Each structure stands twice: as structure tokens, then as C-alpha cells.
CSV table of C-alpha atoms in Angstrom, one decimal:
chain,number,residue,atom,x,y,z
A,221,MET,CA,10.8,18.0,3.9
A,222,LEU,CA,14.4,17.1,4.4
A,223,SER,CA,15.3,13.8,5.8
A,224,SER,CA,17.3,13.8,9.1
A,225,LEU,CA,19.5,11.7,11.3
A,226,ALA,CA,18.1,9.5,14.0
A,227,VAL,CA,16.7,11.5,16.8
A,228,SER,CA,14.9,8.9,18.9
A,229,GLY,CA,15.5,8.3,22.6
A,230,PRO,CA,15.4,10.6,25.6
A,231,ALA,CA,16.7,13.7,23.7
A,232,GLU,CA,14.0,13.5,21.0
A,233,ALA,CA,11.9,16.3,22.5
A,234,ALA,CA,12.5,19.9,21.3
A,235,PRO,CA,15.5,21.5,22.9
A,236,ALA,CA,14.9,23.2,26.2
A,237,PRO,CA,14.3,27.0,25.9
A,238,ARG,CA,17.6,28.8,25.8
A,239,ALA,CA,18.5,31.2,28.5
A,240,GLU,CA,17.6,34.7,27.4
A,241,GLU,CA,21.2,35.8,27.6
A,242,VAL,CA,22.1,33.2,25.0
A,243,ALA,CA,19.6,34.3,22.5
A,244,GLU,CA,20.4,38.0,22.8
A,245,ARG,CA,24.2,38.1,23.4
A,246,LEU,CA,25.3,38.0,19.8
A,247,SER,CA,24.1,40.0,16.9
A,248,LEU,CA,24.4,37.0,14.6
A,249,PRO,CA,21.8,34.9,12.9
A,250,GLU,CA,20.5,31.8,14.7
A,251,PRO,CA,22.1,29.5,13.9
A,252,ALA,CA,25.3,31.2,12.7
A,253,VAL,CA,27.3,29.9,9.8
A,254,ILE,CA,31.0,29.9,10.5
A,255,GLY,CA,33.4,29.5,7.5
A,256,HIS,CA,35.7,26.8,8.9
A,257,ARG,CA,39.2,27.9,7.8
A,258,GLY,CA,37.3,29.9,5.2
A,259,ALA,CA,35.4,28.0,2.5
A,260,SER,CA,38.0,25.3,2.7
A,261,GLY,CA,35.8,22.8,0.8
A,262,TYR,CA,36.5,25.0,-2.3
A,263,ARG,CA,39.9,26.7,-1.8
A,264,PRO,CA,43.1,25.9,0.1
A,265,GLU,CA,42.3,26.5,3.8
A,266,HIS,CA,43.4,29.6,5.8
A,267,THR,CA,43.9,31.8,2.7
A,268,LEU,CA,42.4,35.2,2.1
A,269,ALA,CA,40.7,33.7,-0.9
A,270,ALA,CA,39.1,31.0,1.2
A,271,TYR,CA,37.8,33.5,3.8
A,272,LYS,CA,36.5,35.9,1.1
A,273,LEU,CA,34.7,33.1,-0.7
A,274,ALA,CA,33.1,32.0,2.6
A,275,ILE,CA,31.7,35.5,3.1
A,276,GLN,CA,30.5,35.6,-0.5
A,277,MET,CA,28.7,32.3,0.2
A,278,GLY,CA,26.9,33.9,3.1
A,279,ALA,CA,29.0,32.9,6.1
A,280,ASP,CA,28.5,35.2,9.1
A,281,VAL,CA,31.9,34.4,10.6
A,282,ILE,CA,35.3,33.4,9.4
A,283,GLU,CA,37.7,31.2,11.4
A,284,PRO,CA,41.5,31.7,11.4
A,285,ASP,CA,43.5,29.2,13.4
A,286,LEU,CA,46.5,31.1,14.9
A,287,VAL,CA,50.1,30.1,15.3
A,288,SER,CA,53.2,32.3,15.7
A,289,THR,CA,56.2,33.1,13.5
A,290,LYS,CA,59.7,33.3,14.9
A,291,ASP,CA,59.3,37.1,15.2
A,292,HIS,CA,56.0,36.6,17.1
A,293,VAL,CA,53.5,37.6,14.4
A,294,LEU,CA,50.3,35.6,14.4
A,295,VAL,CA,49.4,33.9,11.2
A,296,ALA,CA,46.6,31.7,10.0
A,297,ARG,CA,47.5,28.0,9.8
A,298,HIS,CA,45.7,24.9,11.1
A,299,GLU,CA,49.0,23.7,12.6
A,300,ASN,CA,52.4,25.2,13.2
A,301,GLU,CA,53.7,22.3,11.0
A,302,ILE,CA,53.3,23.6,7.5
A,303,GLY,CA,54.7,20.8,5.3
A,304,GLY,CA,51.2,19.7,4.3
A,305,THR,CA,49.7,23.2,3.7
A,306,THR,CA,52.5,25.1,1.9
A,307,ASP,CA,55.1,24.4,-0.7
A,308,VAL,CA,57.9,24.6,1.9
A,309,ALA,CA,59.1,21.0,1.2
A,310,SER,CA,59.9,21.9,-2.3
A,311,ARG,CA,61.9,25.0,-1.4
A,312,PRO,CA,65.7,24.1,-1.2
A,313,GLU,CA,66.5,27.3,0.7
A,314,PHE,CA,64.5,26.0,3.6
A,315,ALA,CA,65.6,22.3,3.5
A,316,ASN,CA,67.7,22.7,6.7
A,317,ARG,CA,64.6,24.0,8.6
A,318,LYS,CA,63.1,20.5,8.7
A,319,LYS,CA,63.0,19.3,12.3
A,320,THR,CA,61.4,16.8,14.6
A,321,LYS,CA,59.6,18.2,17.6
A,322,VAL,CA,57.2,17.1,20.3
A,323,ILE,CA,54.0,19.1,20.2
A,324,ASP,CA,51.4,18.4,22.9
A,325,GLY,CA,52.9,14.9,23.4
A,326,GLN,CA,53.1,14.0,19.7
A,327,THR,CA,56.3,13.6,17.8
A,328,ILE,CA,56.1,15.5,14.5
A,329,THR,CA,58.6,15.9,11.7
A,330,GLY,CA,58.4,18.8,9.3
A,331,TRP,CA,58.7,22.6,9.0
A,332,PHE,CA,57.3,24.8,11.8
A,333,THR,CA,56.1,28.4,11.7
A,334,GLU,CA,58.1,29.3,14.8
A,335,ASP,CA,61.3,28.7,12.8
A,336,PHE,CA,60.4,31.2,10.1
A,337,THR,CA,60.2,35.0,10.2
A,338,LEU,CA,57.1,36.5,8.7
A,339,ALA,CA,59.1,37.7,5.8
A,340,GLU,CA,60.3,34.2,5.1
A,341,LEU,CA,56.9,32.7,5.6
A,342,LYS,CA,55.5,35.2,3.1
A,343,THR,CA,57.7,33.7,0.4
A,344,LEU,CA,55.8,30.4,0.7
A,345,ARG,CA,52.6,29.6,-1.1
A,346,ALA,CA,49.6,27.7,0.3
A,347,LYS,CA,48.4,24.3,-1.1
A,348,GLU,CA,45.5,22.0,-0.5
A,349,ARG,CA,45.8,19.9,2.7
A,350,ILE,CA,43.7,16.9,1.6
A,351,PRO,CA,44.2,16.6,-2.2
A,352,SER,CA,43.0,13.0,-2.3
A,353,LEU,CA,39.6,14.1,-1.2
A,354,ARG,CA,39.5,17.6,-2.8
A,355,PRO,CA,41.5,17.3,-6.0
A,356,HIS,CA,39.6,20.3,-7.5
A,357,ASN,CA,41.2,22.5,-4.8
A,358,THR,CA,44.7,21.7,-6.1
A,359,LEU,CA,43.9,24.0,-9.0
A,360,TYR,CA,44.7,26.8,-6.6
A,361,ASP,CA,48.0,25.4,-5.2
A,362,GLY,CA,50.7,28.1,-5.3
A,363,ARG,CA,48.4,31.1,-5.8
A,364,TYR,CA,48.0,32.3,-2.2
A,365,GLN,CA,50.2,33.5,0.7
A,366,VAL,CA,49.9,32.6,4.3
A,367,PRO,CA,47.8,35.5,5.8
A,368,THR,CA,48.5,37.3,9.1
A,369,LEU,CA,45.8,37.8,11.7
A,370,GLN,CA,45.8,41.5,10.8
A,371,GLU,CA,45.1,40.7,7.2
A,372,VAL,CA,42.1,38.6,8.2
A,373,ILE,CA,40.8,41.5,10.4
A,374,ASP,CA,41.3,43.9,7.5
A,375,LEU,CA,39.4,41.5,5.2
A,376,ALA,CA,36.5,41.2,7.7
A,377,ARG,CA,36.3,45.0,7.9
A,378,GLU,CA,36.4,45.4,4.1
A,379,GLU,CA,33.7,42.8,3.5
A,380,THR,CA,31.6,44.3,6.3
A,381,ARG,CA,31.6,47.6,4.3
A,382,ARG,CA,31.1,45.8,1.0
A,383,THR,CA,28.2,43.6,2.0
A,384,GLY,CA,26.5,45.7,4.7
A,385,ARG,CA,26.7,42.6,6.9
A,386,ARG,CA,28.8,42.6,10.1
A,387,ILE,CA,31.4,39.9,9.5
A,388,TRP,CA,32.8,38.3,12.6
A,389,ILE,CA,36.1,36.6,13.2
A,390,TYR,CA,36.5,33.5,15.3
A,391,PRO,CA,40.2,32.9,15.9
A,392,GLU,CA,41.5,29.7,17.6
A,393,THR,CA,44.7,29.6,19.5
A,394,LYS,CA,46.6,26.5,18.4
A,395,HIS,CA,48.9,24.7,20.9
A,396,PRO,CA,49.0,27.7,23.4
A,397,THR,CA,50.9,25.7,26.1
A,398,TYR,CA,53.6,24.7,23.6
A,399,PHE,CA,54.0,28.3,22.2
A,400,ARG,CA,54.2,29.7,25.7
A,401,SER,CA,56.9,27.1,26.5
A,402,ILE,CA,59.1,28.5,23.7
A,403,GLY,CA,58.6,32.1,24.6
A,404,LEU,CA,56.0,32.9,21.9
A,405,PRO,CA,52.7,33.2,23.9
A,406,LEU,CA,49.7,33.4,21.7
A,407,GLU,CA,47.3,35.1,24.1
A,408,GLU,CA,49.2,38.3,24.7
A,409,ALA,CA,49.9,38.7,20.9
A,410,LEU,CA,46.2,38.1,20.1
A,411,ALA,CA,45.0,40.5,22.8
A,412,ALA,CA,47.4,43.2,21.6
A,413,THR,CA,46.3,42.8,18.0
A,414,LEU,CA,42.6,43.1,18.9
A,415,LYS,CA,43.2,46.1,21.1
A,416,ARG,CA,45.1,47.9,18.3
A,417,ASN,CA,42.1,47.3,16.1
A,418,GLY,CA,39.6,48.5,18.7
A,419,TRP,CA,38.2,45.0,19.0
A,420,ALA,CA,38.8,44.4,22.7
A,421,GLY,CA,35.3,44.7,24.3
A,422,ARG,CA,32.2,42.6,24.5
A,423,ASN,CA,30.7,44.4,21.5
A,424,ALA,CA,33.6,43.5,19.2
A,425,PRO,CA,32.7,41.1,16.4
A,426,VAL,CA,35.1,38.5,17.8
A,427,LEU,CA,34.8,35.1,19.4
A,428,ILE,CA,37.9,33.3,20.5
A,429,GLN,CA,38.1,29.6,20.9
A,430,SER,CA,40.7,27.2,22.3
A,431,PHE,CA,40.9,23.5,23.4
A,432,GLU,CA,42.9,24.7,26.4
A,433,PRO,CA,40.9,26.3,29.3
A,434,GLY,CA,43.9,28.0,30.7
A,435,ALA,CA,44.4,29.9,27.5
A,436,LEU,CA,40.8,31.2,27.6
A,437,GLN,CA,41.1,32.2,31.2
A,438,ARG,CA,44.2,34.3,30.4
A,439,LEU,CA,42.4,35.9,27.5
A,440,ASP,CA,39.4,36.6,29.7
A,441,ARG,CA,41.7,38.8,31.8
A,442,LEU,CA,43.6,40.3,28.9
A,443,VAL,CA,40.9,41.3,26.4
A,444,GLY,CA,37.4,40.6,27.5
A,445,VAL,CA,35.9,39.4,24.2
A,446,ARG,CA,33.6,36.4,24.0
A,447,LEU,CA,35.2,33.0,24.6
A,448,VAL,CA,34.3,29.5,23.6
A,449,GLN,CA,35.7,26.3,25.1
A,450,LEU,CA,36.4,23.7,22.4
A,451,ILE,CA,35.6,20.0,23.3
A,452,ASP,CA,37.1,17.2,21.3
A,453,GLU,CA,35.7,13.8,20.7
A,454,LYS,CA,38.2,12.2,23.1
A,455,GLY,CA,41.3,12.9,25.1
A,456,ALA,CA,42.0,15.9,27.4
A,457,PRO,CA,43.1,19.5,27.0
A,458,ALA,CA,46.9,19.8,26.5
A,459,ASP,CA,47.3,22.2,29.4
A,460,PHE,CA,45.5,19.8,31.7
A,461,VAL,CA,47.9,17.0,30.7
A,462,ALA,CA,50.9,19.3,31.2
A,463,LYS,CA,50.0,20.2,34.7
A,464,GLY,CA,48.7,16.8,35.8
A,465,ASP,CA,45.0,17.7,35.9
A,466,PRO,CA,43.2,14.4,35.5
A,467,ARG,CA,40.1,15.8,33.9
A,468,THR,CA,39.3,14.9,30.3
A,469,TYR,CA,36.9,16.3,27.7
A,470,ASP,CA,34.4,13.6,28.9
A,471,ASP,CA,34.5,15.4,32.3
A,472,LEU,CA,33.9,18.8,30.7
A,473,VAL,CA,30.6,17.8,29.1
A,474,LYS,CA,29.2,16.6,32.4
A,475,PRO,CA,27.0,19.1,34.3
A,476,GLU,CA,29.8,20.0,36.7
A,477,GLY,CA,32.2,20.5,33.9
A,478,LEU,CA,29.8,22.7,32.0
A,479,LYS,CA,29.2,24.8,35.1
A,480,TRP,CA,32.9,25.3,35.5
A,481,ILE,CA,33.3,26.3,31.8
A,482,ALA,CA,30.5,28.9,32.4
A,483,THR,CA,32.7,30.7,34.9
A,484,PHE,CA,35.1,31.9,32.2
A,485,ALA,CA,33.5,31.2,28.8
A,486,ASP,CA,30.4,32.2,26.9
A,487,GLY,CA,30.0,28.9,25.0
A,488,ILE,CA,31.3,25.5,24.0
A,489,GLY,CA,32.5,24.2,20.7
A,490,PRO,CA,31.9,20.5,20.8
A,491,ALA,CA,32.8,18.0,18.1
A,492,LYS,CA,29.7,16.8,16.2
A,493,LYS,CA,29.8,13.3,17.7
A,494,ARG,CA,29.4,14.9,21.2
A,495,ILE,CA,25.9,15.9,20.1
A,496,VAL,CA,25.0,13.1,17.6
A,497,PRO,CA,27.3,10.1,18.3
A,498,TRP,CA,28.1,7.4,15.7
A,499,ASP,CA,28.0,3.7,16.3
A,500,PRO,CA,31.6,2.7,16.3
A,501,ARG,CA,30.9,-0.5,14.4
A,502,THR,CA,28.4,0.6,11.7
A,503,GLN,CA,29.2,4.3,11.6
A,504,GLN,CA,25.4,4.9,11.8
A,505,ALA,CA,24.1,7.9,13.6
A,506,LEU,CA,22.9,7.2,17.1
A,507,PRO,CA,20.2,9.1,19.2
A,508,PRO,CA,21.5,12.6,20.2
A,509,THR,CA,22.9,13.4,23.6
A,510,THR,CA,21.5,16.1,25.9
A,511,LEU,CA,24.6,18.3,25.5
A,512,VAL,CA,23.0,21.1,23.6
A,513,ARG,CA,20.2,21.3,26.2
A,514,ASP,CA,22.5,21.0,29.2
A,515,ALA,CA,24.7,23.8,27.8
A,516,HIS,CA,21.8,26.1,27.1
A,517,GLU,CA,20.4,25.7,30.6
A,518,LEU,CA,23.6,27.2,31.8
A,519,GLY,CA,23.5,30.1,29.3
A,520,LEU,CA,26.3,28.7,27.2
A,521,LEU,CA,26.3,29.0,23.4
A,522,VAL,CA,26.8,25.8,21.3
A,523,HIS,CA,28.9,26.0,18.1
A,524,SER,CA,29.6,22.5,16.7
A,525,TRP,CA,32.2,21.3,14.3
A,526,THR,CA,33.1,20.3,11.6
A,527,PHE,CA,30.4,20.1,8.9
A,528,ARG,CA,31.6,18.9,5.5
A,529,ASN,CA,29.8,17.6,2.4
A,530,GLU,CA,32.1,14.6,1.7
A,531,ASN,CA,31.0,11.1,2.5
A,532,GLN,CA,34.1,10.5,4.7
A,533,PHE,CA,32.8,13.1,7.2
A,534,LEU,CA,29.2,12.0,7.3
A,535,PRO,CA,27.6,9.1,9.2
A,536,ALA,CA,27.0,6.0,7.1
A,537,ASP,CA,23.3,6.5,6.8
A,538,LEU,CA,23.9,9.8,5.0
A,539,ARG,CA,26.6,8.7,2.6
A,540,ARG,CA,25.9,8.4,-1.1
A,541,GLY,CA,28.0,5.8,-3.0
A,542,THR,CA,31.4,4.5,-2.0
A,543,ASP,CA,33.7,7.4,-3.0
A,544,PRO,CA,35.0,9.0,0.3
A,545,GLY,CA,35.3,12.3,-1.5
A,546,GLY,CA,31.8,12.2,-3.1
A,547,TYR,CA,29.1,14.3,-1.6
A,548,GLY,CA,26.6,12.7,0.7
A,549,ASP,CA,23.3,14.1,2.2
A,550,ALA,CA,24.9,16.9,4.1
A,551,TYR,CA,21.6,18.8,4.1
A,552,ALA,CA,20.0,16.2,6.4
A,553,GLU,CA,22.9,16.5,8.9
A,554,TYR,CA,22.5,20.2,9.1
A,555,GLU,CA,18.7,19.9,9.6
A,556,THR,CA,19.2,17.5,12.5
A,557,PHE,CA,21.7,19.8,14.2
A,558,TYR,CA,19.6,22.9,13.6
A,559,ARG,CA,16.5,21.2,15.0
A,560,LEU,CA,18.6,20.2,18.1
A,561,GLY,CA,19.2,23.9,18.7
A,562,VAL,CA,22.8,24.5,18.0
A,563,ASP,CA,23.7,28.2,17.9
A,564,GLY,CA,26.2,27.8,15.1
A,565,VAL,CA,28.0,25.4,12.8
A,566,PHE,CA,31.6,25.4,11.6
A,567,SER,CA,31.4,24.4,7.9
A,568,ASP,CA,33.9,23.8,5.1
A,569,ASN,CA,31.0,24.3,2.7
A,570,PRO,CA,29.3,27.5,3.9
A,571,ASP,CA,27.0,27.6,0.9
A,572,THR,CA,25.5,24.3,1.9
A,573,ALA,CA,25.1,25.4,5.5
A,574,VAL,CA,23.4,28.6,4.4
A,575,ASP,CA,21.0,26.8,2.1
A,576,ALA,CA,20.2,24.3,4.8
A,577,ARG,CA,19.5,27.1,7.2
A,578,ALA,CA,17.1,28.8,4.8
A,579,ASP,CA,15.3,25.5,4.5
A,580,PHE,CA,15.2,25.2,8.3
A,581,TRP,CA,13.9,28.7,8.8
A,582,GLU,CA,11.2,28.1,6.2
A,583,GLN,CA,10.1,24.9,8.0
A,584,GLN,CA,9.9,26.9,11.3
A,585,GLU,CA,7.7,29.5,9.6
A,586,ARG,CA,5.4,26.9,8.2
A,587,GLN,CA,5.1,25.2,11.6
A,588,ALA,CA,4.4,28.5,13.3
A,589,SER,CA,1.7,29.5,10.9
């Protein structure tokens, strides 16, 4: 039997039964494994190679974060600043593109996708974002281009045919308020791309996520696919801040906040610590909250993020050794979240998530027999 994180306290009991609509609304395994930026624990993130490897490892869904080029083409990058994920800093022809901008209240210096046409961006090559933790991924630096949303869709379709499994995509709109402010709105471009591909209805293999509720509300009117409200560990949605709405993410996980989310979204995507908090002093896992149960009672899916194998991303009680980049007991963390009833996990290491899910299913079968 796998070990697990602390699950004592008021949330120790089995999760409340999910609303029937939650269990039946998606043709995905429960829990679903979502390749976070692809299999980014093994390849530079947001590359076709990372997405394809995630699918080969058994991921049900691949996740492209979306930003816009100067000519309003959606591409997959975690941020619109690409100095840390491409070789742009070493390219003398683009030296004069380096700028300082304010993005969602943060001052950032670097190179930004909105200052490059797609043709220019395609001359760049991806590189590992966190080489100090994942030096093995640097082997692939310089091998892959920045993919477009259309290329990700094409890959999902190709892999669906090859594997016989329906591969979903889970795009996230990054900084939608900012991109709208500079005349490159993400929602309309995303909706248009999905419609061109015949993926505009409730039966499309698409979930869309955003930290900004306003972006999801616009998408709800534009395209009608399933929507998920992301919830960070702290702070507030950028669109709330921009328009002076005093609510924070803490407010959104309260019953009234969840009820409001349910008026326009199909689920929530909370940070892991919203479900299993860590002691801020010891970094040990604390008893879980009731967030999964609360969301399920309202018919909301729960897809949590981000699951990674490295010690740095695990609570102290699951770390092995002192190397931040060394692998800890990630299986135990998955088991805890699966037992708490999450509907899906965003994972940098989809193979580990799939293995842990197989263990979980086997445990359930034994307990039922």
C-alpha cells in the first residue's frame, strides 16, 4: 500500500458523492491525467515533442498556455516573455526587441511574443526553463520550435487516430486583460480557431482555463466549450484588480464564490495547496481542506495543479534527500489527491501520474471486492 500525506481532521472522511453531472459530463478517465505543458519534466515545455511524449506516457489531455504574436496568431508559451524559454537572447538580430513592460502589475524586462510576427518567432528555438533542476532537459535545447495552437490541435487529432484514445486539449489564456489592452484579444482568436476546427460545442475534446473570470465569461458566449476557473494560492485575478473588484482567490473558494463560478464555468483548477495546505514553517503537509467536496456539491469538476516529481515541489514529508532536483515520493502525493476525489491532475511527469492512477484503481477494486 502506498504511503500518503496527512489526511486527519474534519476532511478525513471520504469525499461527498459527486453530482451525477460531474461524473458523466466528460468522456475522460477519472481522474484524468493532464500533461502540464506536455511532459515538461522530460522535454522543454510547450513543444510538440513534450506534448507527444505526454500522450505516449498515457496522458489523456495536453495543456498549451496561449499567448499572441504581433500578427495575432496564438502560440504555446507559458508567458509572453520568452527570454527564459527560447534562444532569443542569443540572437543578435533581435537584440533591439528587448523591452521593459508592466504585465498584470509586474515590471518585466525581456522579449515578448507580441513584438514578433509568427514568421520571426518560428526562427527561434525552445530551451529548458529550469535547467538547474532539470539539467537532463537541456540536451534538447535548440531542437524544437514554438508551436501554434493549430499545430497542437493537429497533433491531438493525429495522436487520437494513432492511439485510438480521444486526446483532449486544455488551453489556458495567459494575461487576457493585458492582451486585450494592446489590441490582441485572446478569447476571440481562440474561439475562431476552435470553430475552424469544428471544436466549438460541448462535445468537443476541449477544456479552456483561465485565472481571469472575465475571460471565461467572454468565452462562454463565444464558443460554448467547457470552462475551468483557475485558482491560485494567493492574490486575486488580474481582471478583478484592473476593474477594482475587491474579491480575491480566497473569496472564490468560499461557498458563495464557488456558487458564482458555477454560473459560468464547469470546474475549478485550484493550486495543490488549496486542497492540501503546507505548514509555512516546516513545509509539512497539513490536513486537507473541504474544497474538493464543496466544489463537487455544486457540480464543479476539480483539476488540481501542478504535480511534479522533484523534491522542490513536494511537501517536506515526501522529500528524499536534500537535492531540490532529486525525486521524492510523488506517488504518495498522487494517492492522497486521488483519494480526496480530484477529477484530474496537471502533471509535469505524466508517466508517474498514470502509474499512480493504476495503483489507485487497483486499491479501489480490492476494497470493493
